[in-house]
Amino acid sequence: MSTRIATAPVVRLLRFDAVQRFVHWINALMFGVLMFTGIPLYFGSFFGVLFPRHVIQEIHLWSGIFVPLPILVSLLGPWGHRMRQDLHRCSYWTRSELRWLRTFGRERINFDKFNPGQKANALFVGAGIIIMWATGYILQWFRFFPVSWREGATVTHDFFAFAFFIIVAGHVVMALSHRDAMVSMLNGKVSEEWAEKNAREWADEELPAK
Amino acid sequence: MVDEFAVNGTKTPVGRRMFLGLLALGAAGVAFGASVQNFVGNKLGSGLASLLPGGDHFRIYSITGTYPSISTTKYRLKVSGLVDQPMTLSYADLQALPSIEIVKAFQCVTGWRVPNVHWKGVPLSHILQMVGAHSGAVAVSFDSYDGADTESLSIDQAHLADVIVAYEMYGATVSREHGGPVRLVVPEMYGYKSLKWLSGIRVMDEQLVGYWEQNGYPVNGWLDGSTGLTNPSPNLS
């Protein structure tokens, strides 16, 4: 490939299809709303600044109820081929990927479509949504649960909320500092060059003819 | 033991295990979170524990969306109903009456709990005796400065020794968001029974159904979940 001439069209690979991009941004919006409304619900003294408490509570409740929906719909429909493929990528790891995560990336490996850190992040977000949903359910419909569960659900909901704030902040910082990766969540594509560098294994799958 | 990663390229469902592990962590949090919180609270002291996410932490609720603002000088508590001598008490009047101090966990019916909350106030039984509540009285109703919240206790519940008209919390005047300057504190019941911004006490010949009870909470909101007029296990921590 060293003889490739400068005018050759840049090969671009589809990293995220339209379904994935749509789900990502609707999810981002819902997370934003949940985090924004969650802060005053936790720190009571913010109340009355913008909206009365019950309005904030309703917004938080309804966004929370529906937050798993876009992901589920995208995964389960006939349109979810790529979502399912990427879920599979996050589920199955090689030994070297695990070692990379354990050594905090000190060991160099050829990355899959997502690096182990990204995979772990996705898994945390997925499990976290289920945990937040379930504990939120207990908090809202507390009458059906013993008081020790309600207490436990409160502690767990708070703890994972705290973790989500850190995770989301980290995600945004990483996105802003990795421009090509972030742009691919807008237009879906990355250059071959980017893929060779950041997702070698995946690039080799996608470009077998080389 | 067979090394399942023997071949470098072999893929195993590590991610799935992480995912299920996280879910198990969440379930454990629900099951044991209360004990962990108590343990951490006891080890660190409740001040430090309150800084941790999920630690001891008051969630401030208000029915009306705002907090009534009443200064200690303007504050008045109206005691009326089936009494020999109706009274209106100021903040200073309350301070001059015999008081007791209580240290007790504040437990909300929705699940959060703040251990070791310090209260100081006048026993409700003393006020009832002072105004001469009639012997035929059945219940006591409470009104709030927020204009919306109401509560009630049976006459026997109202005479429990630790039910107080509280004017101090953690050694200072009860703050506005905690229902100050004066609120009711019913330590053996869920927080919703401890009406905030107390404006009136009425001695009644019937028990009125308060705001939260109209919304489905038990009228007798004992902390152990019993809903009878009297609490079968009155020595809850």
Coordinates of C-alpha atoms in Angstrom, one line a residue:
Chain A
M1 CA 0.0 0.0 0.0
S2 CA 3.0 2.3 0.2
T3 CA 2.5 3.1 -3.5
R4 CA -1.0 4.5 -2.9
I5 CA -1.2 7.9 -4.7
A6 CA -2.3 11.0 -2.9
T7 CA -5.4 11.5 -5.0
A8 CA -6.8 8.1 -4.3
P9 CA -10.1 8.4 -2.4
V10 CA -9.8 7.9 1.3
V11 CA -11.3 4.6 2.3
R12 CA -13.8 5.1 5.1
L13 CA -15.3 2.5 7.3
L14 CA -18.7 2.5 8.9
R15 CA -18.2 2.5 12.7
F16 CA -21.7 3.3 13.8
D17 CA -24.8 2.9 11.7
A18 CA -27.8 5.3 11.8
V19 CA -29.6 3.2 14.5
Q20 CA -26.6 3.2 16.8
R21 CA -26.0 7.0 16.3
F22 CA -29.7 7.7 17.0
V23 CA -29.7 5.5 20.1
H24 CA -26.5 7.1 21.3
W25 CA -27.8 10.6 21.1
I26 CA -31.2 10.0 22.5
N27 CA -29.5 8.1 25.3
A28 CA -27.2 11.0 25.9
L29 CA -30.2 13.4 26.0
M30 CA -32.0 11.2 28.6
F31 CA -28.9 10.9 30.7
G32 CA -28.4 14.6 30.6
V33 CA -32.0 15.1 31.8
L34 CA -31.6 12.5 34.5
M35 CA -28.4 13.9 35.8
F36 CA -29.6 17.5 35.6
T37 CA -32.8 16.7 37.5
G38 CA -31.1 14.2 39.9
I39 CA -28.8 16.9 41.4
P40 CA -31.6 19.0 42.9
L41 CA -33.4 15.8 44.1
Y42 CA -30.3 14.9 46.0
F43 CA -29.3 18.3 47.2
G44 CA -32.6 19.6 48.5
S45 CA -31.5 23.2 48.8
F46 CA -31.6 23.7 45.0
F47 CA -35.3 23.4 45.1
G48 CA -37.5 26.2 43.7
V49 CA -34.6 27.6 41.8
L50 CA -36.1 26.7 38.4
F51 CA -39.0 24.4 38.9
P52 CA -40.9 23.2 42.0
R53 CA -39.8 19.8 43.3
H54 CA -42.8 17.8 42.0
V55 CA -42.1 18.9 38.4
I56 CA -38.4 17.9 38.7
Q57 CA -39.5 14.6 40.3
E58 CA -41.9 13.9 37.4
I59 CA -39.3 14.6 34.8
H60 CA -36.8 12.4 36.5
L61 CA -39.3 9.6 37.0
W62 CA -40.5 9.5 33.4
S63 CA -37.0 9.9 31.8
G64 CA -35.9 7.1 34.2
I65 CA -38.7 4.8 33.2
F66 CA -38.0 5.2 29.5
V67 CA -34.2 5.3 29.6
P68 CA -33.7 1.6 28.7
L69 CA -36.2 1.7 25.9
P70 CA -34.1 3.0 23.0
I71 CA -31.3 0.5 23.7
L72 CA -33.8 -2.4 24.0
V73 CA -35.7 -1.4 20.8
S74 CA -32.4 -1.0 18.8
L75 CA -31.1 -4.3 20.0
L76 CA -34.2 -6.4 19.5
G77 CA -35.5 -5.2 16.1
P78 CA -34.4 -6.4 12.6
W79 CA -32.6 -3.0 12.4
G80 CA -30.3 -4.0 15.3
H81 CA -27.8 -6.1 13.4
R82 CA -24.9 -3.8 14.2
M83 CA -26.0 -3.2 17.8
R84 CA -26.1 -7.0 18.4
Q85 CA -22.7 -7.4 16.7
D86 CA -21.1 -4.7 19.0
L87 CA -22.8 -6.2 22.1
H88 CA -21.2 -9.5 21.1
R89 CA -17.8 -7.7 20.9
C90 CA -18.3 -6.3 24.4
S91 CA -19.2 -9.7 25.8
Y92 CA -16.3 -11.8 24.4
W93 CA -12.8 -10.9 25.3
T94 CA -9.4 -12.3 24.4
R95 CA -6.8 -13.0 27.1
S96 CA -4.7 -10.1 25.9
E97 CA -7.6 -7.7 26.2
L98 CA -8.1 -8.7 29.8
R99 CA -4.4 -8.3 30.5
W100 CA -4.5 -4.8 28.8
L101 CA -7.3 -3.8 31.2
R102 CA -5.5 -5.2 34.2
T103 CA -2.3 -3.4 33.4
F104 CA -4.1 -0.2 32.6
G105 CA -3.0 -0.3 29.0
R106 CA 0.7 -0.6 29.6
E107 CA 0.8 -3.7 27.4
R108 CA 0.5 -2.9 23.7
I109 CA -2.1 -4.9 21.8
N110 CA -4.0 -4.7 18.6
F111 CA -7.4 -3.4 19.4
D112 CA -10.7 -4.8 18.4
K113 CA -13.4 -2.4 17.2
F114 CA -13.4 -1.1 20.8
N115 CA -10.5 -1.2 23.2
P116 CA -11.0 -3.0 26.5
G117 CA -11.6 0.2 28.4
Q118 CA -14.4 1.2 26.0
K119 CA -15.9 -2.3 26.4
A120 CA -15.8 -2.1 30.1
N121 CA -17.3 1.3 30.0
A122 CA -20.2 0.1 27.8
L123 CA -20.8 -2.8 30.2
F124 CA -20.9 -0.5 33.1
V125 CA -23.4 1.8 31.5
G126 CA -25.6 -1.2 30.5
A127 CA -25.6 -2.8 33.9
G128 CA -25.8 0.6 35.6
I129 CA -29.0 1.5 33.7
I130 CA -30.6 -1.8 34.9
I131 CA -29.5 -1.1 38.5
M132 CA -30.7 2.5 38.4
W133 CA -34.0 1.4 36.9
A134 CA -34.5 -1.3 39.5
T135 CA -33.5 0.8 42.5
G136 CA -35.5 3.7 41.2
Y137 CA -38.5 1.4 40.9
I138 CA -38.1 0.5 44.6
L139 CA -37.8 4.1 45.6
Q140 CA -40.9 5.1 43.6
W141 CA -43.1 2.2 44.5
F142 CA -41.6 1.7 48.0
R143 CA -44.8 0.4 49.5
F144 CA -44.2 -3.1 48.1
F145 CA -40.8 -3.5 49.6
P146 CA -39.4 -3.9 53.2
V147 CA -37.8 -0.8 54.6
S148 CA -34.3 -2.4 54.6
W149 CA -34.6 -2.8 50.8
R150 CA -35.7 0.8 50.5
E151 CA -32.7 1.9 52.4
G152 CA -30.4 -0.3 50.4
A153 CA -32.0 0.9 47.1
T154 CA -31.4 4.5 48.2
V155 CA -27.8 3.8 49.0
T156 CA -27.3 1.9 45.7
H157 CA -29.1 4.5 43.6
D158 CA -26.9 7.3 45.1
F159 CA -23.7 5.3 44.7
F160 CA -24.3 4.4 41.1
A161 CA -25.5 7.9 40.3
F162 CA -22.2 9.2 41.7
A163 CA -20.3 6.6 39.5
F164 CA -22.3 7.7 36.5
F165 CA -21.3 11.3 37.0
I166 CA -17.6 10.3 36.9
I167 CA -18.1 7.9 34.0
V168 CA -20.0 10.4 31.9
A169 CA -17.5 13.2 32.6
G170 CA -14.7 10.8 31.6
H171 CA -16.6 9.9 28.5
V172 CA -17.1 13.5 27.4
V173 CA -13.4 14.4 28.1
M174 CA -12.2 11.3 26.1
A175 CA -14.6 12.2 23.2
L176 CA -13.5 15.8 23.0
S177 CA -9.8 14.8 23.0
H178 CA -10.3 12.1 20.4
R179 CA -11.9 14.0 17.6
D180 CA -12.1 11.4 14.9
A181 CA -13.8 8.9 17.2
M182 CA -16.3 11.5 18.3
V183 CA -17.1 12.6 14.7
S184 CA -17.8 9.0 13.9
M185 CA -20.7 9.2 16.3
L186 CA -22.1 12.1 14.2
N187 CA -21.5 10.8 10.6
G188 CA -20.8 7.2 11.4
K189 CA -17.5 6.8 9.6
V190 CA -13.8 6.7 10.4
S191 CA -10.9 6.7 8.0
E192 CA -9.0 3.5 7.2
E193 CA -5.9 5.1 8.6
W194 CA -7.7 5.7 11.9
A195 CA -9.0 2.2 12.0
E196 CA -5.6 0.7 11.3
K197 CA -4.2 2.6 14.2
N198 CA -7.0 2.4 16.8
A199 CA -8.9 -0.7 15.9
R200 CA -6.5 -2.9 14.0
E201 CA -8.3 -6.2 14.5
W202 CA -11.5 -4.7 13.3
A203 CA -9.9 -3.0 10.3
D204 CA -8.5 -6.3 9.3
E205 CA -11.9 -7.9 9.4
E206 CA -13.5 -5.1 7.4
L207 CA -10.7 -4.9 4.9
P208 CA -9.8 -8.6 4.2
A209 CA -8.7 -8.0 0.7
K210 CA -5.5 -6.2 1.6
Chain B
M1 CA -6.9 -26.8 35.6
V2 CA -7.5 -26.0 31.9
D3 CA -6.4 -22.5 31.0
E4 CA -9.3 -21.2 29.0
F5 CA -7.2 -18.5 27.6
A6 CA -4.5 -20.9 26.4
V7 CA -4.7 -19.6 22.9
N8 CA -4.3 -15.8 22.7
G9 CA -7.0 -15.3 20.1
T10 CA -9.6 -17.4 21.9
K11 CA -12.5 -15.3 23.1
T12 CA -14.3 -16.0 26.4
P13 CA -17.4 -14.2 27.8
V14 CA -15.4 -12.1 30.2
G15 CA -17.5 -9.1 29.4
R16 CA -20.7 -11.0 30.2
R17 CA -19.3 -12.0 33.5
M18 CA -18.4 -8.4 34.3
F19 CA -21.9 -7.4 33.4
L20 CA -23.5 -10.0 35.6
G21 CA -21.0 -9.2 38.4
L22 CA -22.1 -5.5 38.3
L23 CA -25.8 -6.6 38.5
A24 CA -25.0 -8.8 41.4
L25 CA -23.2 -5.8 43.1
G26 CA -26.4 -3.8 42.6
A27 CA -28.6 -6.5 44.1
A28 CA -26.2 -6.8 47.0
G29 CA -26.5 -3.0 47.4
V30 CA -30.2 -3.3 47.8
A31 CA -30.0 -6.3 50.2
F32 CA -27.1 -5.1 52.4
G33 CA -26.8 -1.4 51.6
A34 CA -28.6 -0.5 54.8
S35 CA -26.2 -2.5 57.0
V36 CA -23.2 -1.1 55.1
Q37 CA -24.4 2.4 55.6
N38 CA -24.9 1.9 59.3
F39 CA -21.5 0.3 59.6
V40 CA -19.8 3.1 57.7
G41 CA -21.8 5.7 59.7
N42 CA -20.6 4.1 63.0
K43 CA -17.0 3.9 61.8
L44 CA -16.7 7.4 60.4
G45 CA -19.2 9.3 62.4
S46 CA -22.3 10.5 60.6
G47 CA -20.7 13.9 59.7
L48 CA -18.1 12.3 57.5
A49 CA -20.5 9.6 56.2
S50 CA -22.8 12.3 54.9
L51 CA -20.1 13.4 52.5
L52 CA -20.1 10.0 50.8
P53 CA -22.6 9.2 48.0
G54 CA -25.5 7.4 49.5
G55 CA -24.4 8.3 53.0
D56 CA -26.6 9.8 55.7
H57 CA -28.3 12.6 54.0
F58 CA -31.6 14.5 54.4
R59 CA -33.7 14.7 51.3
I60 CA -35.7 17.9 51.7
Y61 CA -39.4 17.4 50.7
S62 CA -42.0 20.1 50.4
I63 CA -45.5 19.7 49.4
T64 CA -45.9 23.1 48.0
G65 CA -42.6 23.4 46.3
T66 CA -41.4 26.3 48.5
Y67 CA -40.4 26.6 52.1
P68 CA -42.4 29.0 54.4
S69 CA -40.1 31.6 55.8
I70 CA -41.0 32.5 59.4
S71 CA -38.6 34.3 61.8
T72 CA -38.4 33.3 65.4
T73 CA -39.8 36.7 66.5
K74 CA -42.9 36.4 64.2
Y75 CA -43.5 32.7 64.9
R76 CA -46.8 31.8 66.6
L77 CA -48.2 28.4 67.6
K78 CA -51.9 28.4 68.0
V79 CA -53.3 25.7 70.4
S80 CA -57.0 25.3 70.2
G81 CA -60.0 22.9 70.0
L82 CA -61.3 20.9 72.9
V83 CA -59.2 22.7 75.6
D84 CA -60.0 24.7 78.7
Q85 CA -57.7 27.5 77.7
P86 CA -56.7 28.1 74.1
M87 CA -53.2 29.6 73.8
T88 CA -51.0 31.2 71.3
L89 CA -47.3 30.5 72.0
S90 CA -44.3 32.4 70.6
Y91 CA -40.9 31.0 70.0
A92 CA -39.7 32.5 73.3
D93 CA -42.7 31.1 75.1
L94 CA -41.7 27.6 73.9
Q95 CA -38.1 28.1 74.9
A96 CA -39.3 29.0 78.4
L97 CA -41.2 25.8 78.8
P98 CA -39.7 22.5 80.1
S99 CA -37.9 20.8 77.3
I100 CA -36.3 17.4 76.5
E101 CA -33.6 16.4 74.1
I102 CA -33.8 13.5 71.8
V103 CA -31.2 11.8 69.7
K104 CA -32.8 9.5 67.2
A105 CA -32.5 8.3 63.6
F106 CA -34.7 10.1 61.2
Q107 CA -36.3 7.5 59.0
C108 CA -38.2 8.4 55.8
V109 CA -40.8 6.1 54.6
T110 CA -39.2 6.1 51.1
G111 CA -36.0 4.6 52.4
W112 CA -33.4 7.2 53.4
R113 CA -32.3 7.4 57.0
V114 CA -30.2 9.8 59.0
P115 CA -28.9 8.4 62.2
N116 CA -28.3 10.4 65.4
V117 CA -30.3 13.5 64.7
H118 CA -30.4 15.8 67.8
W119 CA -33.7 17.5 68.6
K120 CA -34.7 19.8 71.5
G121 CA -38.3 20.8 72.2
V122 CA -41.3 20.8 74.5
P123 CA -43.1 17.5 75.0
L124 CA -46.5 17.7 73.3
S125 CA -48.0 16.1 76.4
H126 CA -46.9 19.1 78.5
I127 CA -48.6 21.5 76.1
L128 CA -51.8 19.4 76.1
Q129 CA -51.7 19.5 79.9
M130 CA -51.0 23.2 80.0
V131 CA -54.0 24.1 77.8
G132 CA -56.2 21.5 79.6
A133 CA -57.2 19.1 76.9
H134 CA -60.6 17.7 77.6
S135 CA -60.8 14.2 78.8
G136 CA -63.2 13.2 75.9
A137 CA -60.6 14.2 73.3
V138 CA -59.8 11.5 70.8
A139 CA -57.1 12.9 68.6
V140 CA -54.8 15.9 68.0
S141 CA -54.5 17.6 64.6
F142 CA -51.5 19.6 63.3
D143 CA -51.4 22.4 60.8
S144 CA -48.4 23.8 58.9
Y145 CA -47.4 27.2 57.8
D146 CA -47.1 25.8 54.2
G147 CA -50.9 25.9 54.1
A148 CA -51.1 22.3 52.7
D149 CA -49.7 19.8 55.1
T150 CA -51.8 18.4 57.9
E151 CA -51.1 15.6 60.3
S152 CA -52.9 13.9 63.2
L153 CA -52.1 11.6 66.2
S154 CA -54.5 9.7 68.4
I155 CA -54.6 11.2 71.9
D156 CA -52.6 8.3 73.3
Q157 CA -49.9 8.7 70.6
A158 CA -49.8 12.5 71.3
H159 CA -49.0 11.7 74.9
L160 CA -46.0 9.5 74.2
A161 CA -43.1 10.9 76.1
D162 CA -40.8 11.5 73.1
V163 CA -43.3 13.3 70.9
I164 CA -42.1 16.9 70.9
V165 CA -42.7 20.4 69.5
A166 CA -39.1 20.8 68.4
Y167 CA -37.5 24.2 68.2
E168 CA -33.8 23.1 68.0
M169 CA -32.0 20.7 65.7
Y170 CA -28.3 19.9 66.2
G171 CA -28.2 22.6 68.9
A172 CA -29.5 25.5 66.7
T173 CA -32.9 26.8 65.7
V174 CA -34.5 24.3 63.3
S175 CA -33.6 25.7 59.9
R176 CA -36.2 26.7 57.3
E177 CA -35.7 23.7 55.1
H178 CA -36.0 21.3 58.0
G179 CA -39.3 22.8 59.0
G180 CA -38.2 25.6 61.3
P181 CA -38.4 27.5 63.4
V182 CA -40.7 25.0 65.0
R183 CA -41.8 21.5 63.8
L184 CA -43.4 18.4 65.2
V185 CA -41.1 15.4 65.9
V186 CA -42.6 12.0 66.3
P187 CA -39.5 9.8 66.7
E188 CA -41.2 6.4 66.7
M189 CA -42.9 7.0 63.4
Y190 CA -41.8 7.7 59.8
G191 CA -40.7 11.2 58.9
Y192 CA -44.0 12.3 57.3
K193 CA -45.7 12.2 60.7
S194 CA -43.2 14.9 61.9
L195 CA -45.0 17.8 60.4
K196 CA -42.8 20.8 59.3
W197 CA -43.5 24.5 60.0
L198 CA -45.9 23.7 62.7
S199 CA -48.5 26.5 63.0
G200 CA -51.4 25.0 64.9
I201 CA -52.4 22.2 67.3
R202 CA -56.1 21.3 67.5
V203 CA -57.5 18.9 70.1
M204 CA -60.3 17.0 68.4
D205 CA -63.2 14.6 69.1
E206 CA -62.3 12.7 65.9
Q207 CA -59.0 11.9 64.1
L208 CA -58.6 13.8 60.8
V209 CA -56.8 12.1 58.0
G210 CA -53.6 14.1 57.2
Y211 CA -52.1 15.1 53.9
W212 CA -49.8 12.1 53.4
E213 CA -52.4 9.7 54.7
Q214 CA -54.8 11.0 52.1
N215 CA -52.1 10.0 49.6
G216 CA -52.0 6.5 50.8
Y217 CA -49.6 6.4 53.8
P218 CA -50.7 4.6 57.0
V219 CA -52.3 6.9 59.6
N220 CA -50.3 5.1 62.3
G221 CA -46.9 5.2 60.6
W222 CA -44.8 3.2 63.2
L223 CA -41.2 2.6 62.1
D224 CA -41.6 -1.2 62.3
G225 CA -44.3 -1.1 59.7
S226 CA -47.2 -1.9 62.1
T227 CA -50.3 0.2 61.5
G228 CA -52.2 -0.2 64.7
L229 CA -53.1 2.5 67.2
T230 CA -50.3 1.4 69.5
N231 CA -46.9 0.1 68.5
P232 CA -46.3 -3.5 69.5
S233 CA -42.5 -3.0 69.7
P234 CA -42.0 0.5 71.0
N235 CA -38.3 0.2 71.8
L236 CA -37.0 0.6 68.2
S237 CA -33.5 2.0 68.0

